[in-house]
CSV table of C-alpha atoms in Angstrom, one decimal:
chain,number,residue,atom,x,y,z
A,1,MET,CA,11.4,7.1,32.8
A,2,SER,CA,7.7,7.9,34.7
A,3,ALA,CA,6.5,9.7,31.6
A,4,PHE,CA,7.1,6.9,29.3
A,5,SER,CA,5.4,4.8,31.6
A,6,GLU,CA,2.2,6.6,31.2
A,7,ILE,CA,2.5,7.4,27.3
A,8,PHE,CA,2.8,4.2,26.1
A,9,PRO,CA,-0.4,2.1,28.0
A,10,VAL,CA,-2.1,4.6,25.6
A,11,LEU,CA,-0.1,4.8,22.4
A,12,MET,CA,-1.1,0.7,22.6
A,13,GLN,CA,-5.1,1.8,22.7
A,14,GLY,CA,-4.2,3.3,18.8
A,15,ILE,CA,-2.1,0.0,17.9
A,16,ASN,CA,-5.2,-2.3,16.9
A,17,ILE,CA,-6.5,0.1,14.5
A,18,THR,CA,-3.0,1.1,12.8
A,19,ILE,CA,-2.2,-2.7,12.3
A,20,THR,CA,-6.6,-2.8,11.0
A,21,VAL,CA,-5.6,0.0,9.1
A,22,LEU,CA,-2.4,-1.6,7.6
A,23,ILE,CA,-3.6,-5.2,6.7
A,24,ALA,CA,-6.2,-4.2,4.7
A,25,SER,CA,-4.9,-1.8,2.9
A,26,ILE,CA,-2.4,-4.0,2.1
A,27,VAL,CA,-4.8,-6.9,1.0
A,28,CYS,CA,-6.9,-4.2,-1.6
A,29,GLY,CA,-3.3,-1.9,-2.9
A,30,TYR,CA,-2.6,-5.4,-4.5
A,31,LEU,CA,-5.2,-6.7,-5.8
A,32,THR,CA,-5.7,-3.3,-6.8
A,33,ALA,CA,-2.1,-2.9,-8.4
A,34,PHE,CA,-2.5,-6.1,-10.2
A,35,ILE,CA,-6.0,-5.9,-11.4
A,36,ALA,CA,-5.1,-2.3,-13.1
A,37,GLY,CA,-1.3,-3.4,-13.8
A,38,PHE,CA,-3.2,-6.2,-15.9
A,39,CYS,CA,-5.6,-3.5,-17.6
A,40,ARG,CA,-3.2,-1.5,-19.2
A,41,LEU,CA,-1.5,-4.2,-21.1
A,42,SER,CA,-5.2,-5.2,-22.2
A,43,ASN,CA,-6.0,-5.2,-26.0
A,44,ASN,CA,-8.9,-3.1,-25.2
A,45,ILE,CA,-8.0,0.2,-25.7
A,46,ILE,CA,-10.6,2.2,-23.7
A,47,LEU,CA,-9.5,-0.1,-20.7
A,48,ARG,CA,-6.0,1.1,-21.1
A,49,LYS,CA,-7.1,4.3,-21.7
A,50,LEU,CA,-9.1,4.3,-18.3
A,51,THR,CA,-6.4,2.5,-16.6
A,52,GLY,CA,-4.4,4.9,-17.3
A,53,LEU,CA,-6.7,7.6,-15.9
A,54,TYR,CA,-6.1,6.3,-12.9
A,55,VAL,CA,-3.5,6.0,-12.0
A,56,GLU,CA,-1.8,9.5,-13.0
A,57,VAL,CA,-4.6,11.3,-11.2
A,58,PHE,CA,-4.0,8.9,-8.0
A,59,ARG,CA,0.9,8.9,-8.9
A,60,GLY,CA,0.0,13.2,-9.1
A,61,THR,CA,-1.7,13.9,-5.9
A,62,SER,CA,-1.3,13.9,-2.5
A,63,LEU,CA,-2.0,10.8,-0.5
A,64,ILE,CA,-4.0,13.4,1.9
A,65,VAL,CA,-5.9,15.1,-0.9
A,66,GLN,CA,-7.7,11.5,-1.4
A,67,LEU,CA,-8.5,11.0,1.9
A,68,PHE,CA,-10.1,14.3,2.7
A,69,TRP,CA,-11.9,13.6,-0.8
A,70,LEU,CA,-13.1,9.9,0.0
A,71,TYR,CA,-14.3,10.7,3.6
A,72,TYR,CA,-15.7,14.7,3.1
A,73,ALA,CA,-15.6,15.2,-0.9
A,74,LEU,CA,-17.4,12.7,-1.7
A,75,PRO,CA,-20.9,12.4,0.2
A,76,ILE,CA,-21.0,16.3,0.2
A,77,LEU,CA,-20.9,16.2,-4.1
A,78,PHE,CA,-22.5,12.4,-4.7
A,79,GLY,CA,-24.0,11.9,-1.8
A,80,PHE,CA,-22.3,8.5,-2.0
A,81,ASP,CA,-20.8,8.2,1.6
A,82,LEU,CA,-18.4,4.6,2.3
A,83,GLY,CA,-19.8,4.2,5.3
A,84,SER,CA,-17.0,4.9,8.3
A,85,ASP,CA,-13.6,6.2,8.4
A,86,PHE,CA,-11.8,3.1,8.4
A,87,TRP,CA,-12.9,2.5,4.6
A,88,ALA,CA,-12.2,5.5,4.0
A,89,GLY,CA,-8.4,6.0,4.8
A,90,VAL,CA,-8.2,2.0,3.2
A,91,LEU,CA,-9.2,3.0,-0.1
A,92,ALA,CA,-7.3,6.2,-0.1
A,93,ILE,CA,-4.4,4.1,1.0
A,94,SER,CA,-4.6,1.7,-1.3
A,95,LEU,CA,-6.4,3.9,-4.3
A,96,ASN,CA,-3.1,5.3,-4.0
A,97,TYR,CA,-0.3,2.5,-3.7
A,98,GLY,CA,-2.2,0.5,-6.0
A,99,ALA,CA,-1.2,2.5,-8.5
A,100,TYR,CA,2.2,2.9,-8.0
A,101,MET,CA,2.3,-0.5,-7.6
A,102,SER,CA,0.5,-0.9,-10.3
A,103,GLU,CA,3.0,0.3,-12.6
A,104,ILE,CA,5.5,-2.6,-10.9
A,105,VAL,CA,3.3,-4.9,-12.1
A,106,ARG,CA,3.3,-3.8,-15.7
A,107,GLY,CA,7.3,-3.8,-16.5
A,108,SER,CA,7.7,-7.3,-14.1
A,109,ILE,CA,5.3,-8.3,-17.2
A,110,LEU,CA,7.1,-6.5,-20.2
A,111,SER,CA,10.2,-7.5,-18.7
A,112,VAL,CA,10.5,-11.3,-18.9
A,113,ALA,CA,12.7,-12.3,-21.8
A,114,LYS,CA,10.8,-12.4,-25.1
A,115,GLY,CA,12.3,-15.7,-25.4
A,116,GLN,CA,10.5,-17.8,-23.3
A,117,THR,CA,7.2,-16.1,-24.7
A,118,GLU,CA,8.8,-17.3,-27.6
A,119,ALA,CA,9.3,-20.9,-26.0
A,120,ALA,CA,6.3,-21.2,-24.7
A,121,THR,CA,4.0,-20.3,-28.1
A,122,ALA,CA,6.3,-23.1,-29.5
A,123,LEU,CA,4.7,-25.6,-26.6
A,124,ASN,CA,1.2,-24.7,-28.9
A,125,MET,CA,0.4,-22.9,-25.4
A,126,SER,CA,-2.1,-20.4,-25.4
A,127,SER,CA,-2.1,-16.6,-23.7
A,128,PHE,CA,-3.6,-17.5,-21.1
A,129,GLN,CA,-1.1,-20.7,-20.6
A,130,ARG,CA,1.8,-18.4,-21.6
A,131,MET,CA,0.5,-16.0,-19.1
A,132,ARG,CA,0.0,-18.3,-16.0
A,133,LEU,CA,2.7,-20.8,-15.9
A,134,VAL,CA,5.7,-19.1,-18.1
A,135,ILE,CA,5.1,-15.3,-18.1
A,136,PHE,CA,3.3,-14.5,-14.3
A,137,PRO,CA,5.6,-16.1,-12.1
A,138,GLN,CA,8.9,-14.9,-13.7
A,139,ALA,CA,7.1,-11.9,-13.1
A,140,VAL,CA,6.5,-12.0,-9.4
A,141,ARG,CA,10.1,-13.0,-8.7
A,142,MET,CA,11.0,-9.4,-9.9
A,143,MET,CA,8.3,-6.8,-8.7
A,144,LEU,CA,8.8,-9.0,-4.5
A,145,PRO,CA,12.1,-6.2,-4.1
A,146,GLU,CA,9.5,-3.2,-5.1
A,147,PHE,CA,6.6,-4.6,-3.4
A,148,GLY,CA,8.2,-5.5,-0.1
A,149,ASN,CA,9.1,-1.3,-0.3
A,150,TYR,CA,5.3,-0.6,-0.3
A,151,LEU,CA,4.4,-2.8,2.6
A,152,ILE,CA,6.9,-0.7,4.7
A,153,GLN,CA,5.9,2.5,2.7
A,154,MET,CA,2.1,1.9,3.6
A,155,LEU,CA,2.8,1.2,6.8
A,156,LYS,CA,3.6,5.1,7.5
A,157,ALA,CA,1.0,6.0,5.8
A,158,THR,CA,-1.5,4.9,7.9
A,159,SER,CA,-0.4,7.9,10.2
A,160,LEU,CA,-3.1,9.5,7.5
A,161,VAL,CA,-5.9,7.9,9.4
A,162,SER,CA,-5.4,9.9,12.6
A,163,LEU,CA,-6.6,13.4,10.1
A,164,ILE,CA,-10.6,12.0,9.7
A,165,GLY,CA,-11.0,11.3,13.3
A,166,MET,CA,-9.0,7.8,13.3
A,167,THR,CA,-8.5,7.2,16.8
A,168,ASP,CA,-4.9,5.4,15.6
A,169,ILE,CA,-1.0,5.2,17.7
A,170,LEU,CA,-0.8,8.5,15.9
A,171,TYR,CA,-4.1,10.1,16.8
A,172,TYR,CA,-3.1,9.4,21.0
A,173,GLY,CA,0.0,10.5,20.4
A,174,ASP,CA,-1.4,14.0,19.2
A,175,ILE,CA,-4.5,13.5,22.7
A,176,LEU,CA,-1.0,13.2,24.6
A,177,ARG,CA,0.8,16.2,22.8
A,178,SER,CA,-2.0,19.1,23.2
A,179,SER,CA,-2.6,17.8,27.1
A,180,ASN,CA,0.8,18.5,28.3
A,181,LEU,CA,3.0,20.5,25.8
A,182,SER,CA,5.9,19.6,27.9
A,183,GLN,CA,5.4,15.6,26.3
A,184,ALA,CA,5.6,16.1,23.3
A,185,PRO,CA,9.4,15.6,23.1
A,186,THR,CA,8.9,12.3,24.5
A,187,VAL,CA,5.0,11.2,23.4
A,188,TYR,CA,6.9,11.2,19.4
A,189,LEU,CA,9.7,9.9,20.6
A,190,LEU,CA,7.3,7.1,21.3
A,191,VAL,CA,5.4,7.6,18.5
A,192,LEU,CA,8.4,6.8,15.9
A,193,ILE,CA,9.3,3.6,18.8
A,194,PHE,CA,6.2,2.2,17.6
A,195,TYR,CA,5.8,2.7,14.5
A,196,PHE,CA,10.0,1.4,13.6
A,197,ILE,CA,8.9,-2.0,15.7
A,198,LEU,CA,6.3,-2.7,13.4
A,199,ALA,CA,8.0,-2.2,10.6
A,200,LEU,CA,10.6,-4.3,11.6
A,201,PRO,CA,8.9,-7.3,10.1
A,202,LEU,CA,8.2,-6.1,7.6
A,203,ILE,CA,11.8,-4.5,7.2
A,204,PHE,CA,12.8,-8.4,7.5
A,205,LEU,CA,10.2,-9.8,4.9
A,206,THR,CA,11.5,-7.0,2.8
A,207,ARG,CA,14.7,-8.6,2.2
A,208,LYS,CA,13.5,-11.8,2.4
A,209,MET,CA,11.8,-11.2,-1.2
A,210,GLU,CA,14.8,-9.4,-2.8
A,211,GLY,CA,16.5,-12.7,-2.1
A,212,ILE,CA,13.2,-15.1,-3.6
A,213,SER,CA,13.5,-12.1,-6.7
A,214,LYS,CA,17.5,-13.8,-7.9
A,215,LYS,CA,15.8,-16.8,-7.8
A,216,GLY,CA,14.5,-18.3,-11.5
A,217,VAL,CA,14.3,-14.8,-13.1
A,218,ALA,CA,15.5,-16.1,-17.0
A,219,SER,CA,17.4,-13.3,-18.3
A,220,GLY,CA,18.4,-11.9,-22.3
């Protein structure tokens, strides 16, 4: 118990960074997902191809490599500095998961029953009105369960920012472990508990989103 009481306050020093990176990654990641998802459905073939390239590159390469590329390679190769390790971490996570979630956006929109579009057309709605009033509200409900799962995935991904020197929970855990190897099991047990506690509200939110997704979607 004495080891727990020593380790706990140190790990607490990193919780603000973990939560801040998570919130910023969620906002940027979902925004990226919607923009890329709609671009994938665009009538503009150039926009579709460019967005498709982005999706395949970020889905097909490692998040760690993307993080290192944004933090180390981008400034060296192109002289473009993101300004801080915070934005390097947030952009890596949000671009990576945004690529995955953009396919959820695209697939959900395409999954709305064709009869809904036909009915909206019969009511003389414009394409924008059809999307905003009929298709998109139903598609969003279908997106919710997978979006909830990616909330938890992004929380776990925040641990990678310690690799670029950000002082999150895992960063302090590694410092404690390196200073006293005998405490390593206790340190990482507490790190695990920290992440699990942070995940609990996200798990609850995911279940609520799954319940919402079952309502109000037309089929057939």
